[in-house]
Amino acid sequence: MFLYIGTIFLVVYLFPKGGQFKYEFQKGKPWQYENYYAPFDFAIQKSASEIETETQKIKENSEQFFKYNEEIARNVKITVSEKVVPILASSELSDQFKIDVEAKVNSILNTIYKYGYITPESEQQIKNLQITLRSGNTIQKISPIKLFKSSQILAFINSQLGVQPMTQEEHAILNILYEEIKPNVSFDESFTEKALQENLEKISYTKGLISEKERIILKGDIVEGEKLVILNSIKNEFESQVWSKSNYNWIVAGYTILVALAFSMLFLFLRKYRIEIFENNTKVTFIFFNIILVVLLLTVLVKYDAKYIYAAPIVTLPLVLKAFFDARLGLFTYVLTVMLLGFIVPNSFEFIFLQIIAGIVTILTVSELYKRANLFITVLQITLVYFVAYFAFSIIQEGNAQNLNYEKFLYFVINGAATLFVLPLIYIFEKLFKLVSDESLKELSNTNSKLLRALAENAPGTFQHSLQVANLAEAAANEINANSMLVRTGALYHDIGKMLNPMYFTENQSTNVNPHNELTPKDSASIIVDHILKGIELAKKNRIPDRIIDFIRTHHGTTLVYYFYKTEEKLSGSADPKDFQYPGPIPFSKETAILMMCDSVEAASKSIKEPTAQAFDNLVEKIVNKQMEDGQFMNADITFKELQTIKKVLKKKLKNIYHVRIEYPE
């Protein structure tokens, strides 16, 4: 209850607290409701494309500021004068010629620095036909062509100094000018940016006003053009309203009820169909933790920028839940979560449809998650489904494929790439919540693991029996689409309790000495039954996951130790079944049911003295039918058709194992 209430309040806290527009509409579709009139005055908002066009136009026409450095111009004039005067003073040319040359030098400098000499870097920034030149506190608008550029300087000096051939003094002065003249106009980025921002802030996001009770749309009208713009405007108005305290409380109450209903459905599902998960607080916490993570991720993305919602890899939710539990629970939880996300995201119908389709594809296509190739193929399929579904939605809404938002396809690709992170995420969850996934099963099924190696050394016959059962169970699971990795791992560990008293089990007796000959049937049965409890204790001591321990608990169900039961009945005339019964519980899944059948059939097959096809057929039918009659599969989610399939697999495999070879001549 604490988890249930805490999760509800946390999810409601994450939800946006603005208003909700109560009508759903789509571009190009008829208005399904009654005639709609404005409930209050509101402004018509410009569309995103209109604002973008206006913004782009302002950026293109915004004033460009350039800074004129008076100090550089003054220093250049002083330096040139200091170098030119000595040259002219030492020259033997006439005084008039010297005066003319000095006048030309001053004229060149004054002309160049009248508007300025622009730096090459700033020259690249010129975009407008008119720029603003700022010198101190004065500004003037000029054409950029009035500024001198580096490519023009030498030619201009040549043209002004005199006609060819130049005198020696003129050559020297030309070199001085070319070397000393420095650029003094640069692009004023901060001033330009400030002016641009001021202009952008003046953009109006509205383009008209709708008065209260003014008709917006009639029933049956197509939602398009100006009607669509107005409807989007009032929808945004509702969603951006700051609610008063009384309205806020009602909104929160409504959210709380809806979220509570959704989580109640999840609890009902767990209680009815997954009681072992429902009764495990760690597993329930894990499920709700993943739901909260997804809601938190989408909330953050919507608050930052709603266009990124399709980049969120929320299909990792069913992948993770399938890895630790099963596909049905994964899909059920995912659908409920996506429904809750509909309160957060814009265009909720499109979002919910796309995500549910992607989730179904995820559940139906992914198998053996620990195989990286399978995950990669599933991610490609999910991404393709996103592409196709979004394309279909776009052509329905737009009426053609020309207005596709190709940016969303990029988000779908990012979504797929992020989904590949599910493998390390599963590993992290395993360590945090002490759960087991297919990746862990792969490690546990390694026969070189500590516990299985001990079984092979202490009870080699039981170890070989477990290997045979594992092979049979894996083949049967593959045929009925059960979790083959889980059932194989469970089969390898199902008899580990026998290693504590290996000689009391016939497969480990290498001599004719049978310790049961010295015991009563009840004591013998007690030792045989104890291998279940001892196996559970041994598994827990070695930190074997509960999903594997379930196979140890259930592989005999509530059946009898039949041999010693019959022996007691023969010796005493009667026997109490309770003294010879395994403690149970009975199998509660396809996988545990498969193990029970395979374990019994493999053990019994050793007693067939003349292995024939008919003998194996009769053995399998007899054992499986007896288990069905005893109600051992009542709680297992397995059908009659699947039972028949398993029988066929067991018959075929036993015939392959015990096939008769030709007799070789002596």
XYZ file of C-alpha atoms in Angstrom:
666
model
C 0.000 0.000 0.000
C 2.856 2.356 0.818
C 4.379 1.715 -2.626
C 0.998 2.159 -4.320
C 0.202 5.472 -2.606
C 3.764 6.802 -2.883
C 3.951 6.046 -6.612
C 0.592 7.732 -7.274
C 1.663 10.944 -5.541
C 5.051 10.941 -7.255
C 3.546 10.480 -10.736
C 0.872 13.139 -10.107
C 3.608 15.489 -8.877
C 5.487 15.001 -12.170
C 2.397 15.688 -14.288
C 1.870 19.229 -15.656
C -0.693 21.116 -13.588
C -2.090 23.315 -16.353
C -5.496 22.971 -17.901
C -6.530 20.397 -20.482
C -8.493 21.150 -23.641
C -11.378 18.685 -23.538
C -11.734 18.232 -27.305
C -9.534 16.087 -29.544
C -9.070 17.220 -33.144
C -6.798 16.494 -36.100
C -5.880 18.489 -39.157
C -7.989 17.523 -42.168
C -10.606 15.685 -40.082
C -14.227 16.789 -39.439
C -15.101 18.470 -36.147
C -16.998 15.693 -34.325
C -18.543 17.805 -31.568
C -21.329 20.367 -31.367
C -20.822 23.915 -32.655
C -17.991 25.416 -30.639
C -17.998 29.008 -29.351
C -15.173 30.841 -27.601
C -15.578 30.491 -23.793
C -13.497 33.652 -23.215
C -11.476 36.293 -25.074
C -8.170 35.015 -26.427
C -5.534 35.941 -28.991
C -4.956 33.964 -32.200
C -1.451 32.614 -32.059
C 0.848 32.545 -35.035
C 1.956 29.124 -36.214
C 5.504 27.914 -35.653
C 6.253 28.277 -39.381
C 5.009 31.885 -39.393
C 7.161 32.777 -36.401
C 10.137 31.005 -37.967
C 9.687 32.925 -41.243
C 9.413 36.215 -39.386
C 12.461 35.393 -37.268
C 14.490 34.482 -40.336
C 13.487 37.728 -42.043
C 14.570 39.770 -39.021
C 17.916 37.956 -38.902
C 18.502 38.682 -42.578
C 17.612 42.381 -42.288
C 18.965 43.102 -38.828
C 21.464 45.975 -38.559
C 25.144 45.079 -38.665
C 27.443 47.211 -36.513
C 31.126 47.818 -37.253
C 33.533 49.623 -34.922
C 35.787 52.437 -36.233
C 39.070 52.665 -34.264
C 40.153 56.331 -34.294
C 43.349 55.630 -32.373
C 44.730 53.286 -35.075
C 44.088 55.905 -37.801
C 45.805 58.628 -35.740
C 48.849 56.448 -34.961
C 49.246 55.445 -38.632
C 49.234 59.098 -39.731
C 51.848 60.037 -37.117
C 54.114 57.072 -37.976
C 53.917 57.696 -41.736
C 54.685 61.394 -41.247
C 57.713 60.613 -39.073
C 59.131 58.297 -41.747
C 58.231 60.353 -44.877
C 59.532 63.752 -43.692
C 63.218 62.628 -43.313
C 63.134 61.040 -46.779
C 61.864 64.248 -48.388
C 64.271 66.414 -46.366
C 67.313 64.517 -47.630
C 66.048 64.502 -51.224
C 67.556 66.795 -53.911
C 64.143 67.236 -55.520
C 62.562 70.675 -55.769
C 60.666 72.117 -52.830
C 57.455 72.203 -54.816
C 57.770 68.493 -55.632
C 58.310 67.739 -51.945
C 55.216 69.740 -51.027
C 53.160 67.891 -53.675
C 54.333 64.450 -52.483
C 53.586 65.275 -48.860
C 50.131 66.492 -49.860
C 49.489 63.242 -51.787
C 50.520 61.152 -48.736
C 48.121 63.094 -46.498
C 45.387 62.770 -49.124
C 45.914 58.979 -49.326
C 45.698 58.589 -45.553
C 42.672 60.863 -45.229
C 40.842 59.052 -48.021
C 41.552 55.570 -46.602
C 40.614 56.512 -43.045
C 37.609 58.659 -43.920
C 35.357 55.606 -43.501
C 38.106 53.143 -42.584
C 40.086 50.108 -43.646
C 38.253 46.870 -42.692
C 39.992 43.769 -41.381
C 39.869 40.651 -43.637
C 37.956 38.670 -40.950
C 35.323 41.377 -40.548
C 35.025 41.655 -44.315
C 33.551 38.118 -44.327
C 30.793 39.183 -41.884
C 29.214 41.748 -44.236
C 25.764 40.514 -45.302
C 23.681 43.675 -45.739
C 23.711 46.369 -48.411
C 24.062 48.949 -45.651
C 26.005 48.767 -42.401
C 26.255 50.960 -39.304
C 29.679 52.376 -38.493
C 30.205 53.237 -34.825
C 32.986 55.630 -33.793
C 32.900 56.564 -30.118
C 29.394 57.876 -29.415
C 28.585 58.673 -33.040
C 27.143 56.299 -35.631
C 26.553 56.589 -39.354
C 25.002 54.310 -41.931
C 27.179 53.676 -44.960
C 27.450 51.350 -47.896
C 30.077 48.606 -47.331
C 31.760 49.542 -50.618
C 33.010 52.765 -48.990
C 35.294 50.734 -46.719
C 38.765 49.969 -47.992
C 39.680 46.304 -48.253
C 43.150 44.731 -48.144
C 42.948 43.860 -51.860
C 42.446 47.552 -52.770
C 45.180 49.259 -50.722
C 48.247 48.780 -52.963
C 46.469 49.720 -56.179
C 44.990 52.833 -54.554
C 48.387 54.047 -53.258
C 49.979 53.462 -56.675
C 47.277 55.407 -58.424
C 47.604 58.393 -56.064
C 51.387 58.815 -55.768
C 52.078 59.681 -59.407
C 52.638 58.386 -62.880
C 55.235 55.813 -63.841
C 58.182 55.733 -63.700
C 58.336 56.651 -59.994
C 61.276 58.380 -58.452
C 63.367 56.652 -55.815
C 61.726 58.758 -53.107
C 58.231 57.841 -54.327
C 59.113 54.107 -54.217
C 60.351 54.450 -50.641
C 57.212 56.353 -49.609
C 54.986 53.735 -51.318
C 56.672 50.976 -49.278
C 56.267 52.977 -46.077
C 52.551 53.499 -46.744
C 51.950 49.855 -47.632
C 53.746 48.650 -44.500
C 52.298 51.150 -42.021
C 48.656 51.417 -43.079
C 46.665 49.167 -40.690
C 42.998 48.086 -40.690
C 40.931 50.071 -38.201
C 37.354 48.827 -38.830
C 36.157 45.551 -37.240
C 32.868 43.750 -36.873
C 31.111 44.666 -33.606
C 29.599 41.275 -32.756
C 28.215 42.166 -29.314
C 26.458 45.322 -30.536
C 25.076 43.488 -33.581
C 23.795 40.605 -31.436
C 22.225 43.020 -28.964
C 20.384 44.803 -31.769
C 19.215 41.461 -33.194
C 17.851 40.310 -29.831
C 16.004 43.592 -29.378
C 14.355 43.099 -32.756
C 13.498 39.457 -32.018
C 11.897 40.464 -28.721
C 9.572 42.752 -30.642
C 8.091 39.819 -32.589
C 4.408 39.450 -31.893
C 3.280 35.865 -31.381
C -0.343 36.691 -32.012
C -2.202 37.991 -35.050
C -5.732 38.736 -33.991
C -8.324 38.440 -31.238
C -11.333 36.143 -30.750
C -14.070 37.540 -28.543
C -16.057 35.559 -25.984
C -19.028 33.642 -27.507
C -17.676 34.150 -31.022
C -18.252 31.044 -33.169
C -15.066 29.127 -33.877
C -16.217 26.030 -35.779
C -19.433 24.249 -36.731
C -20.119 20.551 -36.270
C -18.904 18.654 -39.338
C -16.563 21.432 -40.537
C -13.128 20.285 -41.664
C -10.368 21.275 -39.230
C -7.997 23.159 -41.511
C -6.675 26.612 -42.354
C -7.705 29.436 -40.049
C -10.012 27.153 -38.009
C -7.072 24.888 -37.168
C -4.976 27.912 -36.139
C -7.735 29.206 -33.847
C -8.364 25.786 -32.283
C -4.648 25.341 -31.599
C -4.610 28.822 -30.053
C -7.422 28.121 -27.607
C -5.942 24.695 -26.812
C -2.634 26.346 -25.913
C -4.539 28.948 -23.910
C -6.182 26.218 -21.832
C -2.927 24.333 -21.289
C -0.965 27.446 -20.267
C -3.480 28.751 -17.756
C -2.281 29.234 -14.201
C -5.034 27.736 -12.117
C -6.452 29.271 -8.995
C -6.102 27.312 -5.742
C -9.591 25.783 -6.009
C -9.131 24.768 -9.652
C -5.642 23.451 -8.918
C -6.978 21.158 -6.201
C -9.637 19.776 -8.524
C -7.070 19.154 -11.269
C -4.795 17.295 -8.846
C -7.756 15.276 -7.555
C -8.678 14.251 -11.112
C -5.113 13.229 -11.926
C -4.870 11.272 -8.668
C -8.036 9.294 -9.409
C -6.951 8.412 -12.962
C -3.408 7.413 -11.953
C -4.794 5.396 -9.022
C -7.123 3.554 -11.421
C -4.247 2.729 -13.761
C -2.069 1.364 -10.961
C -5.052 -0.522 -9.501
C -5.393 -2.325 -12.835
C -1.738 -3.301 -12.614
C -2.165 -4.601 -9.063
C -5.286 -6.551 -10.087
C -3.375 -8.106 -12.973
C -0.519 -9.113 -10.676
C -2.882 -10.498 -8.033
C -4.900 -12.532 -10.539
C -2.238 -13.746 -12.974
C 1.164 -13.212 -11.286
C 0.509 -13.899 -7.616
C 4.156 -14.853 -6.983
C 5.207 -11.367 -8.167
C 2.366 -9.652 -6.291
C 3.542 -11.209 -3.024
C 7.161 -10.170 -3.609
C 7.743 -6.560 -2.554
C 11.090 -6.352 -4.323
C 9.604 -7.353 -7.674
C 6.628 -4.994 -7.346
C 8.996 -2.169 -6.363
C 11.105 -2.945 -9.428
C 8.074 -2.697 -11.742
C 6.930 0.628 -10.271
C 10.484 1.977 -10.269
C 10.693 1.426 -14.036
C 7.319 3.108 -14.597
C 8.465 6.162 -12.612
C 11.723 6.298 -14.580
C 9.826 6.435 -17.887
C 7.378 9.098 -16.620
C 10.278 11.168 -15.244
C 12.206 10.924 -18.541
C 9.223 12.103 -20.617
C 8.387 14.878 -18.145
C 11.938 16.269 -18.355
C 11.911 16.107 -22.171
C 8.517 17.831 -22.449
C 9.619 20.632 -20.113
C 12.866 21.081 -22.057
C 11.447 20.747 -25.590
C 8.495 18.533 -26.495
C 9.874 17.821 -29.972
C 12.402 15.409 -28.412
C 9.795 13.023 -26.939
C 10.263 10.490 -29.754
C 13.979 10.272 -28.955
C 13.119 8.771 -25.545
C 13.667 4.963 -25.606
C 10.571 4.046 -23.597
C 10.330 0.623 -25.318
C 13.105 -0.399 -22.929
C 10.296 -0.776 -20.337
C 8.720 -3.906 -21.927
C 12.197 -5.207 -22.811
C 13.356 -4.978 -19.203
C 10.155 -6.479 -17.785
C 10.233 -9.316 -20.314
C 13.862 -10.024 -19.431
C 13.036 -10.387 -15.728
C 9.434 -11.635 -15.849
C 7.430 -12.392 -18.983
C 6.071 -10.812 -22.170
C 2.451 -10.532 -21.014
C 3.322 -8.576 -17.879
C 5.753 -6.428 -19.873
C 3.135 -5.463 -22.466
C 0.355 -4.872 -19.901
C 2.571 -2.570 -17.810
C 3.844 -0.767 -20.902
C 0.337 -0.041 -22.244
C -0.767 1.393 -18.869
C 2.372 3.552 -18.717
C 1.869 4.892 -22.250
C -1.733 5.767 -21.377
C -0.455 7.785 -18.402
C 2.087 9.537 -20.633
C -0.824 10.756 -22.762
C -1.457 13.374 -20.037
C 2.047 14.800 -20.519
C 2.807 14.847 -24.230
C 1.321 16.962 -27.045
C -0.624 15.147 -29.806
C -1.388 12.410 -27.292
C -3.365 10.186 -29.706
C -0.491 10.044 -32.198
C 2.024 9.428 -29.389
C -0.024 6.664 -27.738
C -0.700 4.904 -31.051
C 2.945 4.975 -32.161
C 4.287 3.850 -28.797
C 1.794 1.005 -28.311
C 2.511 -0.321 -31.820
C 6.256 -0.112 -31.095
C 5.760 -1.891 -27.759
C 3.774 -4.721 -29.346
C 6.471 -5.171 -31.993
C 9.091 -5.206 -29.229
C 7.314 -7.934 -27.278
C 6.513 -10.067 -30.332
C 9.930 -9.899 -31.998
C 12.506 -9.988 -29.219
C 13.584 -13.430 -28.075
C 16.630 -14.583 -26.150
C 17.574 -11.036 -25.214
C 21.037 -12.121 -24.113
C 21.885 -12.679 -27.802
C 23.050 -9.287 -29.070
C 22.096 -10.040 -32.672
C 18.456 -10.622 -31.650
C 18.318 -7.297 -29.808
C 19.873 -5.457 -32.750
C 17.317 -6.946 -35.178
C 14.465 -6.038 -32.814
C 15.699 -2.430 -32.564
C 15.816 -2.184 -36.366
C 12.237 -3.481 -36.556
C 11.062 -1.008 -33.883
C 12.696 1.897 -35.722
C 11.119 0.796 -39.008
C 7.685 0.615 -37.359
C 8.155 4.156 -36.012
C 9.061 5.326 -39.544
C 6.058 3.678 -41.186
C 3.523 4.688 -38.509
C 4.695 8.309 -38.431
C 4.662 8.469 -42.240
C 1.053 7.197 -42.236
C -0.004 9.756 -39.605
C 1.654 12.582 -41.532
C -0.009 11.834 -44.867
C -3.395 11.514 -43.102
C -2.968 14.886 -41.382
C -1.267 16.785 -44.203
C -2.982 15.110 -47.168
C 0.393 14.525 -48.863
C 3.970 13.467 -48.152
C 5.553 16.837 -48.948
C 5.325 18.283 -45.435
C 7.012 15.437 -43.575
C 9.074 16.514 -40.584
C 12.286 14.648 -41.394
C 13.760 15.724 -38.072
C 11.464 13.201 -36.354
C 13.045 10.372 -38.336
C 16.353 11.363 -36.748
C 14.729 11.167 -33.302
C 13.453 7.661 -34.104
C 17.004 6.608 -35.011
C 18.304 8.089 -31.718
C 15.498 6.212 -29.943
C 16.624 2.926 -31.507
C 20.280 3.532 -30.682
C 19.410 4.372 -27.053
C 17.321 1.189 -26.805
C 20.518 -0.854 -27.277
C 21.526 0.423 -23.827
C 18.980 -2.018 -22.377
C 21.631 -4.740 -21.846
C 23.834 -2.738 -19.436
C 20.616 -1.391 -17.870
C 19.460 -4.954 -17.164
C 22.819 -5.728 -15.577
C 22.475 -2.667 -13.307
C 18.937 -3.698 -12.294
C 20.139 -7.226 -11.515
C 22.637 -5.870 -9.023
C 20.245 -3.293 -7.516
C 17.189 -5.529 -7.111
C 18.826 -8.986 -6.923
C 16.722 -10.247 -9.841
C 17.675 -12.616 -12.651
C 17.572 -12.092 -16.414
C 18.458 -14.227 -19.417
C 22.002 -12.882 -19.233
C 22.298 -14.202 -15.672
C 20.753 -17.506 -16.739
C 23.445 -17.821 -19.369
C 26.110 -17.441 -16.663
C 24.336 -19.804 -14.242
C 23.978 -22.521 -16.889
C 27.737 -22.731 -17.287
C 28.630 -26.237 -16.024
C 31.934 -24.883 -14.705
C 30.123 -22.777 -12.114
C 30.945 -23.567 -8.475
C 27.713 -25.390 -7.579
C 27.419 -27.458 -10.761
C 31.075 -28.459 -10.533
C 30.451 -29.647 -6.952
C 27.431 -31.624 -8.167
C 29.546 -33.276 -10.893
C 32.216 -34.277 -8.329
C 29.950 -35.427 -5.467
C 27.052 -36.905 -7.437
C 28.233 -37.651 -11.000
C 25.169 -39.764 -11.806
C 22.816 -36.964 -10.746
C 24.892 -34.494 -12.772
C 24.549 -36.628 -15.930
C 20.823 -37.027 -15.236
C 20.502 -33.214 -14.900
C 22.294 -32.690 -18.221
C 19.939 -35.117 -19.987
C 16.895 -33.463 -18.398
C 18.217 -30.028 -19.395
C 18.573 -31.115 -23.034
C 15.076 -32.616 -23.097
C 13.518 -29.588 -21.373
C 15.257 -27.102 -23.665
C 14.042 -28.936 -26.784
C 10.474 -29.086 -25.436
C 10.524 -25.368 -24.464
C 11.679 -24.375 -27.947
C 8.758 -26.231 -29.517
C 6.086 -24.393 -27.485
C 7.881 -20.989 -27.387
C 8.607 -21.132 -23.654
C 11.751 -19.648 -22.097
C 14.274 -22.310 -23.089
C 17.209 -20.666 -21.298
C 15.244 -20.493 -18.033
C 14.067 -24.111 -18.143
C 17.543 -25.379 -19.092
C 19.135 -23.543 -16.167
C 16.412 -24.753 -13.806
C 16.951 -28.336 -14.984
C 20.696 -28.157 -14.271
C 20.035 -27.124 -10.661
C 16.826 -29.027 -9.885
C 18.545 -31.961 -8.123
C 21.465 -30.211 -6.373
C 20.060 -31.361 -3.008
C 21.095 -34.926 -3.878
C 24.808 -34.099 -3.597
C 24.528 -34.095 0.219
C 23.460 -37.788 0.317
C 24.364 -39.005 -3.178
C 24.456 -42.761 -2.435
C 20.758 -42.822 -1.517
C 19.896 -42.141 -5.171
C 20.240 -45.012 -7.659
C 21.989 -43.002 -10.400
C 24.976 -42.530 -8.057
C 25.209 -46.155 -6.855
C 28.214 -47.672 -8.614
C 28.058 -50.950 -6.618
C 25.295 -53.362 -5.669
C 25.197 -51.922 -2.140
C 21.916 -50.023 -1.624
C 21.677 -48.146 1.716
C 17.876 -48.205 1.478
C 17.967 -51.940 2.240
C 18.777 -51.033 5.849
C 15.881 -48.514 6.170
C 12.105 -48.668 6.407
C 10.119 -47.419 3.389
C 9.048 -44.326 5.368
C 12.650 -43.419 6.270
C 13.777 -43.995 2.690
C 10.952 -41.824 1.386
C 11.873 -39.118 3.900
C 15.481 -39.052 2.635
C 14.303 -38.905 -0.989
C 11.839 -36.070 -0.238
C 14.512 -34.183 1.738
C 16.543 -33.551 -1.417
C 13.987 -30.838 -2.273
C 14.397 -28.930 1.009
C 18.161 -29.435 1.102
C 18.397 -28.295 -2.508
C 16.516 -25.080 -1.660
C 18.793 -24.413 1.331
C 21.913 -25.098 -0.733
C 20.703 -22.819 -3.548
C 19.929 -19.958 -1.151
C 23.311 -20.376 0.539
C 24.976 -20.012 -2.871
C 22.746 -17.042 -3.820
C 20.953 -18.816 -6.636
C 18.016 -16.606 -7.822
C 14.445 -17.415 -6.766
C 13.426 -18.101 -10.372
C 15.814 -21.079 -10.384
C 14.879 -22.181 -6.870
C 11.271 -22.414 -8.110
C 12.340 -25.358 -10.292
C 13.831 -27.123 -7.256
C 10.576 -26.587 -5.313
C 8.186 -27.718 -8.026
C 9.898 -30.437 -10.078
C 8.107 -33.190 -8.119
C 5.021 -31.121 -7.256
C 2.862 -33.015 -4.756
C 3.452 -36.456 -6.275
C 4.326 -39.577 -4.253
C 7.649 -41.351 -3.825
C 5.808 -44.152 -5.568
C 8.319 -47.009 -5.188
C 8.530 -46.767 -1.403
C 4.790 -46.061 -1.121
C 4.046 -49.338 -2.874
C 6.722 -51.114 -0.805
C 5.108 -49.907 2.433
C 1.683 -50.896 1.135
C 3.005 -54.379 0.316
C 4.713 -54.818 3.700
C 2.036 -53.308 5.949
C -1.082 -53.832 3.866
C -1.748 -50.091 3.738
C 0.179 -46.813 3.550
C -0.626 -43.187 4.308
C 0.069 -41.127 1.113
C 1.050 -38.103 3.248
C 4.120 -39.987 4.530
C 5.353 -40.437 0.957
C 4.301 -37.151 -0.640
C 6.577 -34.343 -1.862
C 5.828 -30.979 -0.195
C 5.108 -29.094 -3.419
C 4.024 -26.602 -4.644
C 2.858 -27.859 -8.014
C 4.297 -26.228 -11.169
C 2.940 -22.725 -11.837
C 4.417 -21.954 -15.274
C 5.089 -23.633 -18.589
C 8.755 -23.918 -17.742
C 8.276 -25.620 -14.348
C 5.678 -27.984 -15.885
C 8.130 -28.917 -18.659
C 10.809 -29.751 -16.094
C 8.456 -32.010 -14.114
C 7.619 -34.007 -17.239
C 11.205 -34.240 -18.489
C 12.598 -35.192 -15.064
C 10.100 -38.017 -14.558
C 10.389 -39.339 -18.113
C 14.205 -39.290 -18.175
C 14.463 -41.068 -14.799
C 11.886 -43.701 -15.766
C 13.506 -44.322 -19.142
C 16.511 -45.834 -17.358
C 14.306 -48.700 -16.128
C 13.333 -49.890 -19.621
C 15.210 -53.148 -20.198
C 14.416 -53.432 -23.912
C 14.339 -49.903 -25.384
C 11.924 -49.838 -28.314
C 9.971 -47.052 -29.940
C 6.691 -48.429 -28.605
C 8.111 -48.765 -25.098
C 9.145 -45.082 -25.055
C 5.779 -43.965 -26.470
C 3.916 -45.896 -23.762
C 6.253 -44.588 -21.039
C 5.807 -40.917 -21.987
C 2.025 -41.234 -22.320
C 1.736 -43.063 -18.997
C 3.841 -40.597 -16.981
C 2.469 -37.337 -18.425
C -1.155 -38.531 -18.297
C -0.706 -39.599 -14.646
C 0.662 -36.156 -13.781
C -2.310 -34.544 -15.509
C -4.778 -36.798 -13.648
C -3.122 -35.886 -10.336
C -3.707 -32.187 -11.103
C -0.007 -31.303 -11.213
C -0.509 -28.833 -14.084
C -3.583 -27.061 -12.709
C -1.665 -23.841 -11.997
C 0.615 -23.966 -15.025
C -0.242 -21.729 -17.966
C -0.070 -24.616 -20.413
C -2.605 -25.928 -22.969
C -3.516 -29.471 -24.032
C -2.015 -28.756 -27.441
C 1.278 -27.772 -25.839
C 1.235 -30.921 -23.696
C 0.809 -33.051 -26.815
C 3.705 -31.202 -28.474
C 5.919 -31.830 -25.431
C 5.028 -35.540 -25.518
C 6.086 -35.777 -29.158
C 9.405 -34.053 -28.412
C 10.117 -36.382 -25.458
C 9.322 -39.500 -27.487
C 11.536 -38.396 -30.349
C 14.443 -37.412 -28.088
C 14.328 -40.650 -26.059
C 14.398 -42.699 -29.251
C 17.444 -40.738 -30.404
C 19.212 -41.210 -27.059
C 18.519 -44.939 -26.756
C 18.576 -45.877 -30.435
C 19.521 -49.495 -31.112
C 22.916 -49.958 -32.785
C 23.797 -52.868 -35.084
C 25.673 -55.691 -33.411
C 29.320 -55.679 -34.438
C 30.911 -59.071 -35.206
C 33.319 -60.467 -32.579
